[in-house]
PDB file of N, CA and C in Angstrom:
ATOM      1  N   MET A  30       0.802  -1.325   0.108  1.00 91.00           N
ATOM      2  CA  MET A  30       0.079   0.150   0.148  1.00 91.00           C
ATOM      3  C   MET A  30       1.084   1.330  -0.021  1.00 91.00           C
ATOM      4  N   ALA A  31       0.441   2.217  -0.739  1.00 97.00           N
ATOM      5  CA  ALA A  31       1.516   3.524  -0.957  1.00 97.00           C
ATOM      6  C   ALA A  31       0.978   4.663   0.225  1.00 97.00           C
ATOM      7  N   ARG A  32       2.130   5.269   0.675  1.00 98.00           N
ATOM      8  CA  ARG A  32       1.855   6.352   1.573  1.00 98.00           C
ATOM      9  C   ARG A  32       1.170   7.634   0.643  1.00 98.00           C
ATOM     10  N   TYR A  33       0.726   8.528   1.195  1.00 98.00           N
ATOM     11  CA  TYR A  33       0.294   9.524   0.801  1.00 98.00           C
ATOM     12  C   TYR A  33       0.439  10.766   2.114  1.00 98.00           C
ATOM     13  N   LEU A  34       1.095  11.803   1.703  1.00 98.00           N
ATOM     14  CA  LEU A  34       1.110  12.959   2.547  1.00 98.00           C
ATOM     15  C   LEU A  34      -0.203  13.986   1.944  1.00 98.00           C
ATOM     16  N   VAL A  35      -0.914  14.429   2.786  1.00 97.00           N
ATOM     17  CA  VAL A  35      -2.156  15.057   2.516  1.00 97.00           C
ATOM     18  C   VAL A  35      -1.920  16.555   3.076  1.00 97.00           C
ATOM     19  N   ILE A  36      -2.097  17.704   2.044  1.00 97.00           N
ATOM     20  CA  ILE A  36      -1.950  18.986   2.479  1.00 97.00           C
ATOM     21  C   ILE A  36      -3.612  19.549   2.607  1.00 97.00           C
ATOM     22  N   HIS A  37      -3.863  20.012   3.817  1.00 94.00           N
ATOM     23  CA  HIS A  37      -5.148  20.411   4.182  1.00 94.00           C
ATOM     24  C   HIS A  37      -5.110  22.041   4.454  1.00 94.00           C
ATOM     25  N   ALA A  38      -5.976  22.495   3.702  1.00 92.00           N
ATOM     26  CA  ALA A  38      -5.723  24.159   3.843  1.00 92.00           C
ATOM     27  C   ALA A  38      -7.371  24.850   3.840  1.00 92.00           C
ATOM     28  N   PRO A  39      -7.355  25.676   4.572  1.00 87.00           N
ATOM     29  CA  PRO A  39      -8.948  26.378   4.577  1.00 87.00           C
ATOM     30  C   PRO A  39      -9.199  26.590   3.140  1.00 87.00           C
ATOM     31  N   ALA A  40     -10.425  26.479   2.976  1.00 80.00           N
ATOM     32  CA  ALA A  40     -11.194  26.533   1.497  1.00 80.00           C
ATOM     33  C   ALA A  40     -11.416  27.820   1.286  1.00 80.00           C
ATOM     34  N   GLY A  41     -11.387  28.826   2.318  1.00 72.00           N
ATOM     35  CA  GLY A  41     -11.685  30.317   2.044  1.00 72.00           C
ATOM     36  C   GLY A  41     -13.064  30.631   1.526  1.00 72.00           C
ATOM     37  N   THR A  42     -14.096  29.600   1.500  1.00 60.00           N
ATOM     38  CA  THR A  42     -15.461  29.982   0.985  1.00 60.00           C
ATOM     39  C   THR A  42     -16.016  30.578   2.146  1.00 60.00           C
ATOM     40  N   GLU A  43     -17.001  31.672   1.501  1.00 60.00           N
ATOM     41  CA  GLU A  43     -17.723  32.569   2.684  1.00 60.00           C
ATOM     42  C   GLU A  43     -19.231  31.886   2.422  1.00 60.00           C
ATOM     43  N   ALA A  44     -19.607  31.106   3.581  1.00 56.00           N
ATOM     44  CA  ALA A  44     -21.058  30.480   3.184  1.00 56.00           C
ATOM     45  C   ALA A  44     -21.985  31.188   4.006  1.00 56.00           C
ATOM     46  N   SER A  45     -23.242  31.068   3.636  1.00 53.00           N
ATOM     47  CA  SER A  45     -24.000  31.809   4.266  1.00 53.00           C
ATOM     48  C   SER A  45     -24.891  31.016   5.449  1.00 53.00           C
ATOM     49  N   THR A  46     -24.545  29.752   5.317  1.00 54.00           N
ATOM     50  CA  THR A  46     -25.002  29.041   6.414  1.00 54.00           C
ATOM     51  C   THR A  46     -23.739  28.107   7.030  1.00 54.00           C
ATOM     52  N   PRO A  47     -23.701  27.834   8.429  1.00 53.00           N
ATOM     53  CA  PRO A  47     -22.620  27.120   8.877  1.00 53.00           C
ATOM     54  C   PRO A  47     -21.961  26.058   8.408  1.00 53.00           C
ATOM     55  N   ASP A  48     -20.931  25.716   8.132  1.00 57.00           N
ATOM     56  CA  ASP A  48     -20.583  24.104   7.884  1.00 57.00           C
ATOM     57  C   ASP A  48     -20.856  23.324   8.566  1.00 57.00           C
ATOM     58  N   PRO A  49     -21.336  22.129   8.119  1.00 59.00           N
ATOM     59  CA  PRO A  49     -21.659  20.777   9.261  1.00 59.00           C
ATOM     60  C   PRO A  49     -20.439  20.624   9.938  1.00 59.00           C
ATOM     61  N   PRO A  50     -20.511  20.110  11.002  1.00 59.00           N
ATOM     62  CA  PRO A  50     -19.471  19.744  11.723  1.00 59.00           C
ATOM     63  C   PRO A  50     -18.614  18.637  11.257  1.00 59.00           C
ATOM     64  N   THR A  51     -17.414  18.560  11.560  1.00 74.00           N
ATOM     65  CA  THR A  51     -16.728  17.217  10.753  1.00 74.00           C
ATOM     66  C   THR A  51     -16.913  16.210  12.026  1.00 74.00           C
ATOM     67  N   ARG A  52     -16.795  15.104  11.783  1.00 87.00           N
ATOM     68  CA  ARG A  52     -16.733  14.025  12.458  1.00 87.00           C
ATOM     69  C   ARG A  52     -15.316  13.249  12.925  1.00 87.00           C
ATOM     70  N   MET A  53     -14.639  14.205  13.754  1.00 87.00           N
ATOM     71  CA  MET A  53     -13.308  13.793  13.964  1.00 87.00           C
ATOM     72  C   MET A  53     -13.097  12.351  14.715  1.00 87.00           C
ATOM     73  N   GLU A  54     -13.757  12.264  15.767  1.00 90.00           N
ATOM     74  CA  GLU A  54     -13.709  11.021  16.682  1.00 90.00           C
ATOM     75  C   GLU A  54     -14.079   9.903  15.705  1.00 90.00           C
ATOM     76  N   ALA A  55     -15.166   9.738  14.616  1.00 93.00           N
ATOM     77  CA  ALA A  55     -15.595   8.702  13.813  1.00 93.00           C
ATOM     78  C   ALA A  55     -14.230   8.630  12.884  1.00 93.00           C
ATOM     79  N   LEU A  56     -13.712   9.352  12.407  1.00 93.00           N
ATOM     80  CA  LEU A  56     -12.596   9.346  11.192  1.00 93.00           C
ATOM     81  C   LEU A  56     -11.273   8.908  11.861  1.00 93.00           C
ATOM     82  N   ALA A  57     -11.056   9.152  13.375  1.00 93.00           N
ATOM     83  CA  ALA A  57      -9.790   8.649  13.850  1.00 93.00           C
ATOM     84  C   ALA A  57     -10.219   7.075  14.218  1.00 93.00           C
ATOM     85  N   ARG A  58     -11.453   6.708  14.764  1.00 95.00           N
ATOM     86  CA  ARG A  58     -11.944   5.311  15.294  1.00 95.00           C
ATOM     87  C   ARG A  58     -11.922   4.363  14.007  1.00 95.00           C
ATOM     88  N   GLU A  59     -12.457   4.972  12.719  1.00 96.00           N
ATOM     89  CA  GLU A  59     -12.614   4.132  11.778  1.00 96.00           C
ATOM     90  C   GLU A  59     -11.319   3.979  10.810  1.00 96.00           C
ATOM     91  N   MET A  60     -10.971   5.351  10.497  1.00 96.00           N
ATOM     92  CA  MET A  60      -9.788   5.291   9.492  1.00 96.00           C
ATOM     93  C   MET A  60      -8.553   5.240  10.081  1.00 96.00           C
ATOM     94  N   GLY A  61      -8.419   5.038  11.565  1.00 96.00           N
ATOM     95  CA  GLY A  61      -7.320   5.193  12.376  1.00 96.00           C
ATOM     96  C   GLY A  61      -7.018   3.442  12.563  1.00 96.00           C
ATOM     97  N   ALA A  62      -7.886   2.734  12.374  1.00 96.00           N
ATOM     98  CA  ALA A  62      -7.756   1.180  12.700  1.00 96.00           C
ATOM     99  C   ALA A  62      -6.720   0.570  12.061  1.00 96.00           C
ATOM    100  N   LYS A  63      -6.003  -0.223  12.574  1.00 95.00           N
ATOM    101  CA  LYS A  63      -5.656  -1.286  11.804  1.00 95.00           C
ATOM    102  C   LYS A  63      -6.167  -2.086  10.936  1.00 95.00           C
ATOM    103  N   GLY A  64      -5.852  -1.955   9.473  1.00 95.00           N
ATOM    104  CA  GLY A  64      -6.374  -2.786   8.657  1.00 95.00           C
ATOM    105  C   GLY A  64      -7.428  -1.905   7.794  1.00 95.00           C
ATOM    106  N   ALA A  65      -7.687  -0.391   8.384  1.00 97.00           N
ATOM    107  CA  ALA A  65      -8.381   0.347   7.470  1.00 97.00           C
ATOM    108  C   ALA A  65      -8.031   0.589   6.255  1.00 97.00           C
ATOM    109  N   THR A  66      -8.786   0.875   5.182  1.00 96.00           N
ATOM    110  CA  THR A  66      -8.336   1.215   3.837  1.00 96.00           C
ATOM    111  C   THR A  66      -9.057   2.723   3.405  1.00 96.00           C
ATOM    112  N   PRO A  67      -8.767   3.642   3.235  1.00 98.00           N
ATOM    113  CA  PRO A  67      -7.544   3.916   3.684  1.00 98.00           C
ATOM    114  C   PRO A  67      -7.102   4.159   5.234  1.00 98.00           C
ATOM    115  N   ARG A  68      -5.934   4.275   5.548  1.00 98.00           N
ATOM    116  CA  ARG A  68      -5.764   4.508   6.976  1.00 98.00           C
ATOM    117  C   ARG A  68      -4.955   5.593   7.397  1.00 98.00           C
ATOM    118  N   TRP A  69      -5.554   6.178   8.250  1.00 97.00           N
ATOM    119  CA  TRP A  69      -4.548   7.650   8.722  1.00 97.00           C
ATOM    120  C   TRP A  69      -3.667   7.195   9.566  1.00 97.00           C
ATOM    121  N   LEU A  70      -2.544   7.701   9.556  1.00 97.00           N
ATOM    122  CA  LEU A  70      -1.581   7.300  10.328  1.00 97.00           C
ATOM    123  C   LEU A  70      -1.025   8.604  11.373  1.00 97.00           C
ATOM    124  N   THR A  71      -0.965   9.828  10.783  1.00 97.00           N
ATOM    125  CA  THR A  71      -0.747  10.931  11.608  1.00 97.00           C
ATOM    126  C   THR A  71      -0.865  12.160  11.180  1.00 97.00           C
ATOM    127  N   ALA A  72      -1.002  12.945  12.249  1.00 95.00           N
ATOM    128  CA  ALA A  72      -1.068  14.608  11.607  1.00 95.00           C
ATOM    129  C   ALA A  72      -0.166  15.379  12.074  1.00 95.00           C
ATOM    130  N   TRP A  73       0.248  16.501  11.576  1.00 95.00           N
ATOM    131  CA  TRP A  73       1.066  17.591  12.063  1.00 95.00           C
ATOM    132  C   TRP A  73       0.136  19.055  11.681  1.00 95.00           C
ATOM    133  N   SER A  74       0.308  19.923  12.752  1.00 92.00           N
ATOM    134  CA  SER A  74      -0.071  21.186  12.606  1.00 92.00           C
ATOM    135  C   SER A  74       1.119  21.941  12.669  1.00 92.00           C
ATOM    136  N   PRO A  75       1.723  22.860  11.753  1.00 90.00           N
ATOM    137  CA  PRO A  75       2.870  23.659  11.848  1.00 90.00           C
ATOM    138  C   PRO A  75       3.072  24.381  12.932  1.00 90.00           C
ATOM    139  N   ASP A  76       2.199  25.479  13.139  1.00 86.00           N
ATOM    140  CA  ASP A  76       2.369  26.577  14.436  1.00 86.00           C
ATOM    141  C   ASP A  76       0.971  27.289  14.414  1.00 86.00           C
ATOM    142  N   LEU A  77       0.820  28.156  15.244  1.00 85.00           N
ATOM    143  CA  LEU A  77      -0.316  28.935  15.470  1.00 85.00           C
ATOM    144  C   LEU A  77      -0.487  29.798  14.310  1.00 85.00           C
ATOM    145  N   HIS A  78       0.363  30.322  13.684  1.00 88.00           N
ATOM    146  CA  HIS A  78       0.323  31.217  12.536  1.00 88.00           C
ATOM    147  C   HIS A  78       0.219  30.383  11.032  1.00 88.00           C
ATOM    148  N   ASP A  79      -0.360  29.204  11.030  1.00 90.00           N
ATOM    149  CA  ASP A  79      -0.258  28.718   9.829  1.00 90.00           C
ATOM    150  C   ASP A  79      -1.815  27.713  10.075  1.00 90.00           C
ATOM    151  N   ASP A  80      -2.684  27.900   9.091  1.00 89.00           N
ATOM    152  CA  ASP A  80      -3.924  27.290   9.225  1.00 89.00           C
ATOM    153  C   ASP A  80      -3.993  25.869   8.618  1.00 89.00           C
ATOM    154  N   ARG A  81      -2.959  25.530   7.922  1.00 92.00           N
ATOM    155  CA  ARG A  81      -3.103  24.274   7.115  1.00 92.00           C
ATOM    156  C   ARG A  81      -2.551  23.331   8.189  1.00 92.00           C
ATOM    157  N   ILE A  82      -2.861  21.702   7.733  1.00 93.00           N
ATOM    158  CA  ILE A  82      -2.873  20.791   8.451  1.00 93.00           C
ATOM    159  C   ILE A  82      -2.105  19.828   7.843  1.00 93.00           C
ATOM    160  N   PHE A  83      -1.371  18.831   7.960  1.00 96.00           N
ATOM    161  CA  PHE A  83      -0.927  17.742   7.011  1.00 96.00           C
ATOM    162  C   PHE A  83      -1.032  16.489   7.831  1.00 96.00           C
ATOM    163  N   THR A  84      -1.377  15.667   6.783  1.00 96.00           N
ATOM    164  CA  THR A  84      -1.766  14.106   7.240  1.00 96.00           C
ATOM    165  C   THR A  84      -0.765  12.983   6.593  1.00 96.00           C
ATOM    166  N   LEU A  85      -0.714  11.987   7.323  1.00 98.00           N
ATOM    167  CA  LEU A  85      -0.137  10.885   6.554  1.00 98.00           C
ATOM    168  C   LEU A  85      -1.128   9.573   6.429  1.00 98.00           C
ATOM    169  N   TRP A  86      -1.101   9.168   5.237  1.00 98.00           N
ATOM    170  CA  TRP A  86      -2.118   7.917   5.095  1.00 98.00           C
ATOM    171  C   TRP A  86      -1.461   6.891   4.270  1.00 98.00           C
ATOM    172  N   GLU A  87      -2.006   5.733   4.304  1.00 98.00           N
ATOM    173  CA  GLU A  87      -1.700   4.369   3.430  1.00 98.00           C
ATOM    174  C   GLU A  87      -2.908   4.391   2.878  1.00 98.00           C
ATOM    175  N   ALA A  88      -2.953   4.241   1.586  1.00 98.00           N
ATOM    176  CA  ALA A  88      -4.062   3.874   0.762  1.00 98.00           C
ATOM    177  C   ALA A  88      -3.395   3.417  -0.456  1.00 98.00           C
ATOM    178  N   ASP A  89      -4.536   2.693  -1.210  1.00 97.00           N
ATOM    179  CA  ASP A  89      -4.216   2.121  -2.705  1.00 97.00           C
ATOM    180  C   ASP A  89      -4.224   3.456  -3.634  1.00 97.00           C
ATOM    181  N   ARG A  90      -5.138   4.315  -3.491  1.00 98.00           N
ATOM    182  CA  ARG A  90      -5.062   5.430  -4.670  1.00 98.00           C
ATOM    183  C   ARG A  90      -5.484   6.863  -3.791  1.00 98.00           C
ATOM    184  N   ALA A  91      -5.015   7.767  -3.834  1.00 98.00           N
ATOM    185  CA  ALA A  91      -5.429   9.324  -3.403  1.00 98.00           C
ATOM    186  C   ALA A  91      -6.801   9.562  -3.297  1.00 98.00           C
ATOM    187  N   ASP A  92      -7.349   9.212  -4.372  1.00 98.00           N
ATOM    188  CA  ASP A  92      -9.189   9.503  -4.431  1.00 98.00           C
ATOM    189  C   ASP A  92      -9.630   8.576  -3.032  1.00 98.00           C
ATOM    190  N   ASP A  93      -9.153   7.672  -2.754  1.00 98.00           N
ATOM    191  CA  ASP A  93      -9.884   6.923  -1.654  1.00 98.00           C
ATOM    192  C   ASP A  93      -9.800   7.746  -0.313  1.00 98.00           C
ATOM    193  N   ILE A  94      -8.663   8.419  -0.332  1.00 97.00           N
ATOM    194  CA  ILE A  94      -8.324   9.224   0.914  1.00 97.00           C
ATOM    195  C   ILE A  94      -9.361  10.684   0.693  1.00 97.00           C
ATOM    196  N   LEU A  95      -9.633  11.248  -0.355  1.00 96.00           N
ATOM    197  CA  LEU A  95     -10.380  12.536  -0.670  1.00 96.00           C
ATOM    198  C   LEU A  95     -11.638  11.937  -0.192  1.00 96.00           C
ATOM    199  N   GLN A  96     -12.263  10.870  -0.497  1.00 96.00           N
ATOM    200  CA  GLN A  96     -13.655  10.232  -0.316  1.00 96.00           C
ATOM    201  C   GLN A  96     -13.949  10.130   0.984  1.00 96.00           C
ATOM    202  N   ALA A  97     -12.772   9.555   1.700  1.00 95.00           N
ATOM    203  CA  ALA A  97     -13.015   9.439   3.265  1.00 95.00           C
ATOM    204  C   ALA A  97     -13.206  10.802   3.874  1.00 95.00           C
ATOM    205  N   LEU A  98     -12.026  11.777   3.513  1.00 94.00           N
ATOM    206  CA  LEU A  98     -12.263  13.201   4.137  1.00 94.00           C
ATOM    207  C   LEU A  98     -13.664  13.600   3.635  1.00 94.00           C
ATOM    208  N   ARG A  99     -14.211  13.509   2.684  1.00 92.00           N
ATOM    209  CA  ARG A  99     -15.557  14.203   2.381  1.00 92.00           C
ATOM    210  C   ARG A  99     -16.625  13.235   3.244  1.00 92.00           C
ATOM    211  N   ARG A 100     -16.519  12.084   3.263  1.00 92.00           N
ATOM    212  CA  ARG A 100     -17.504  11.385   4.032  1.00 92.00           C
ATOM    213  C   ARG A 100     -17.511  11.789   5.667  1.00 92.00           C
ATOM    214  N   TYR A 101     -16.432  12.366   5.957  1.00 90.00           N
ATOM    215  CA  TYR A 101     -16.400  12.751   7.524  1.00 90.00           C
ATOM    216  C   TYR A 101     -16.545  14.155   7.859  1.00 90.00           C
ATOM    217  N   GLY A 102     -16.544  14.834   6.468  1.00 87.00           N
ATOM    218  CA  GLY A 102     -17.117  16.434   6.627  1.00 87.00           C
ATOM    219  C   GLY A 102     -15.728  17.289   6.549  1.00 87.00           C
ATOM    220  N   PHE A 103     -14.396  16.578   6.064  1.00 84.00           N
ATOM    221  CA  PHE A 103     -13.374  17.500   6.060  1.00 84.00           C
ATOM    222  C   PHE A 103     -13.499  18.473   4.890  1.00 84.00           C
ATOM    223  N   LEU A 104     -13.975  18.036   3.572  1.00 83.00           N
ATOM    224  CA  LEU A 104     -13.739  19.028   2.487  1.00 83.00           C
ATOM    225  C   LEU A 104     -15.009  20.011   2.345  1.00 83.00           C
ATOM    226  N   SER A 105     -15.603  20.306   3.497  1.00 79.00           N
ATOM    227  CA  SER A 105     -16.774  21.350   3.582  1.00 79.00           C
ATOM    228  C   SER A 105     -15.997  22.477   3.712  1.00 79.00           C
ATOM    229  N   HIS A 106     -14.744  22.473   4.465  1.00 81.00           N
ATOM    230  CA  HIS A 106     -14.187  23.852   4.833  1.00 81.00           C
ATOM    231  C   HIS A 106     -12.853  23.735   4.752  1.00 81.00           C
ATOM    232  N   MET A 107     -12.289  22.954   4.169  1.00 86.00           N
ATOM    233  CA  MET A 107     -10.952  22.552   3.765  1.00 86.00           C
ATOM    234  C   MET A 107     -10.611  21.944   2.662  1.00 86.00           C
ATOM    235  N   SER A 108      -9.732  22.299   1.822  1.00 92.00           N
ATOM    236  CA  SER A 108      -9.318  21.712   0.675  1.00 92.00           C
ATOM    237  C   SER A 108      -8.236  20.495   1.169  1.00 92.00           C
ATOM    238  N   ALA A 109      -8.070  19.859   0.118  1.00 95.00           N
ATOM    239  CA  ALA A 109      -6.964  18.368   0.433  1.00 95.00           C
ATOM    240  C   ALA A 109      -6.380  18.181  -0.943  1.00 95.00           C
ATOM    241  N   GLN A 110      -4.987  18.262  -0.896  1.00 97.00           N
ATOM    242  CA  GLN A 110      -4.363  17.692  -1.754  1.00 97.00           C
ATOM    243  C   GLN A 110      -3.410  16.628  -1.492  1.00 97.00           C
ATOM    244  N   ALA A 111      -3.317  15.363  -2.053  1.00 98.00           N
ATOM    245  CA  ALA A 111      -2.838  14.359  -1.627  1.00 98.00           C
ATOM    246  C   ALA A 111      -1.801  13.924  -2.751  1.00 98.00           C
ATOM    247  N   LEU A 112      -0.561  13.812  -2.062  1.00 98.00           N
ATOM    248  CA  LEU A 112       0.957  13.555  -2.840  1.00 98.00           C
ATOM    249  C   LEU A 112       1.315  12.265  -2.190  1.00 98.00           C
ATOM    250  N   ARG A 113       1.324  11.279  -3.179  1.00 98.00           N
ATOM    251  CA  ARG A 113       2.283  10.090  -3.006  1.00 98.00           C
ATOM    252  C   ARG A 113       3.598  10.180  -2.764  1.00 98.00           C
ATOM    253  N   VAL A 114       4.038   9.957  -1.501  1.00 98.00           N
ATOM    254  CA  VAL A 114       5.507  10.093  -0.942  1.00 98.00           C
ATOM    255  C   VAL A 114       6.136   8.805  -0.925  1.00 98.00           C
ATOM    256  N   ASN A 115       7.492   8.685  -0.541  1.00 96.00           N
ATOM    257  CA  ASN A 115       8.311   7.699  -0.426  1.00 96.00           C
ATOM    258  C   ASN A 115       9.197   8.246   0.757  1.00 96.00           C
ATOM    259  N   GLU A 116       9.291   7.263   1.668  1.00 93.00           N
ATOM    260  CA  GLU A 116      10.122   7.760   2.996  1.00 93.00           C
ATOM    261  C   GLU A 116      11.512   7.239   2.539  1.00 93.00           C
ATOM    262  N   TRP A 117      12.554   8.357   2.825  1.00 95.00           N
ATOM    263  CA  TRP A 117      13.914   7.868   2.734  1.00 95.00           C
ATOM    264  C   TRP A 117      14.882   9.125   3.782  1.00 95.00           C
ATOM    265  N   GLY A 118      16.050   8.864   3.927  1.00 95.00           N
ATOM    266  CA  GLY A 118      16.858   9.776   4.628  1.00 95.00           C
ATOM    267  C   GLY A 118      18.324   9.469   4.794  1.00 95.00           C
ATOM    268  N   PRO A 119      18.989   9.914   5.292  1.00 96.00           N
ATOM    269  CA  PRO A 119      20.510   9.986   5.364  1.00 96.00           C
ATOM    270  C   PRO A 119      21.206   8.509   5.194  1.00 96.00           C
ATOM    271  N   ALA A 120      20.510   7.497   6.198  1.00 96.00           N
ATOM    272  CA  ALA A 120      21.083   6.349   6.058  1.00 96.00           C
ATOM    273  C   ALA A 120      20.785   5.614   4.724  1.00 96.00           C
ATOM    274  N   ASP A 121      19.479   5.853   3.867  1.00 94.00           N
ATOM    275  CA  ASP A 121      19.398   5.314   2.615  1.00 94.00           C
ATOM    276  C   ASP A 121      20.257   6.201   1.370  1.00 94.00           C
ATOM    277  N   VAL A 122      20.730   7.134   1.761  1.00 94.00           N
ATOM    278  CA  VAL A 122      21.690   7.811   0.837  1.00 94.00           C
ATOM    279  C   VAL A 122      22.961   7.226   1.142  1.00 94.00           C
ATOM    280  N   LEU A 123      23.327   6.934   2.466  1.00 95.00           N
ATOM    281  CA  LEU A 123      24.524   6.447   2.508  1.00 95.00           C
ATOM    282  C   LEU A 123      24.785   4.878   2.135  1.00 95.00           C
ATOM    283  N   ALA A 124      23.534   4.117   2.132  1.00 94.00           N
ATOM    284  CA  ALA A 124      23.732   2.585   1.935  1.00 94.00           C
ATOM    285  C   ALA A 124      23.580   2.565   0.367  1.00 94.00           C
ATOM    286  N   ALA A 125      23.260   3.432  -0.378  1.00 92.00           N
ATOM    287  CA  ALA A 125      23.176   3.344  -1.814  1.00 92.00           C
ATOM    288  C   ALA A 125      24.538   3.928  -2.274  1.00 92.00           C
ATOM    289  N   HIS A 126      25.198   4.693  -1.797  1.00 92.00           N
ATOM    290  CA  HIS A 126      26.688   4.907  -2.126  1.00 92.00           C
ATOM    291  C   HIS A 126      27.741   3.840  -1.356  1.00 92.00           C
ATOM    292  N   ALA A 127      27.354   3.180  -0.984  1.00 91.00           N
ATOM    293  CA  ALA A 127      28.140   1.985  -0.240  1.00 91.00           C
ATOM    294  C   ALA A 127      28.161   1.006  -1.029  1.00 91.00           C
ATOM    295  N   GLU A 128      26.795   0.759  -1.719  1.00 82.00           N
ATOM    296  CA  GLU A 128      26.828  -0.313  -2.950  1.00 82.00           C
ATOM    297  C   GLU A 128      27.319   0.029  -3.918  1.00 82.00           C
ATOM    298  N   SER A 129      27.601   1.199  -4.237  1.00 73.00           N
ATOM    299  CA  SER A 129      28.371   1.484  -5.739  1.00 73.00           C
ATOM    300  C   SER A 129      29.727   1.577  -5.792  1.00 73.00           C
TER     301      SER A 129
END
């Protein structure tokens, strides 16, 4: 299963009616469970001056994540961009150079 970094940003839409509430507890319970597809792994909030949120997911397709976010009310006031990512770091670079 692939990993996706999702960038959530305020949608910036001015609605005349209040947004429906998000279902954060249900999202955590159902999409955070072992074996869930897609599966929410973690989230980061940069700081108090940045309204974006970053989440990490396991999924077969980016659209599966967007559908889950929509189902739990997260796309009514936040946009989401899912980027497929591969994890690597200094140890991987050093190992690759040691093999050559």
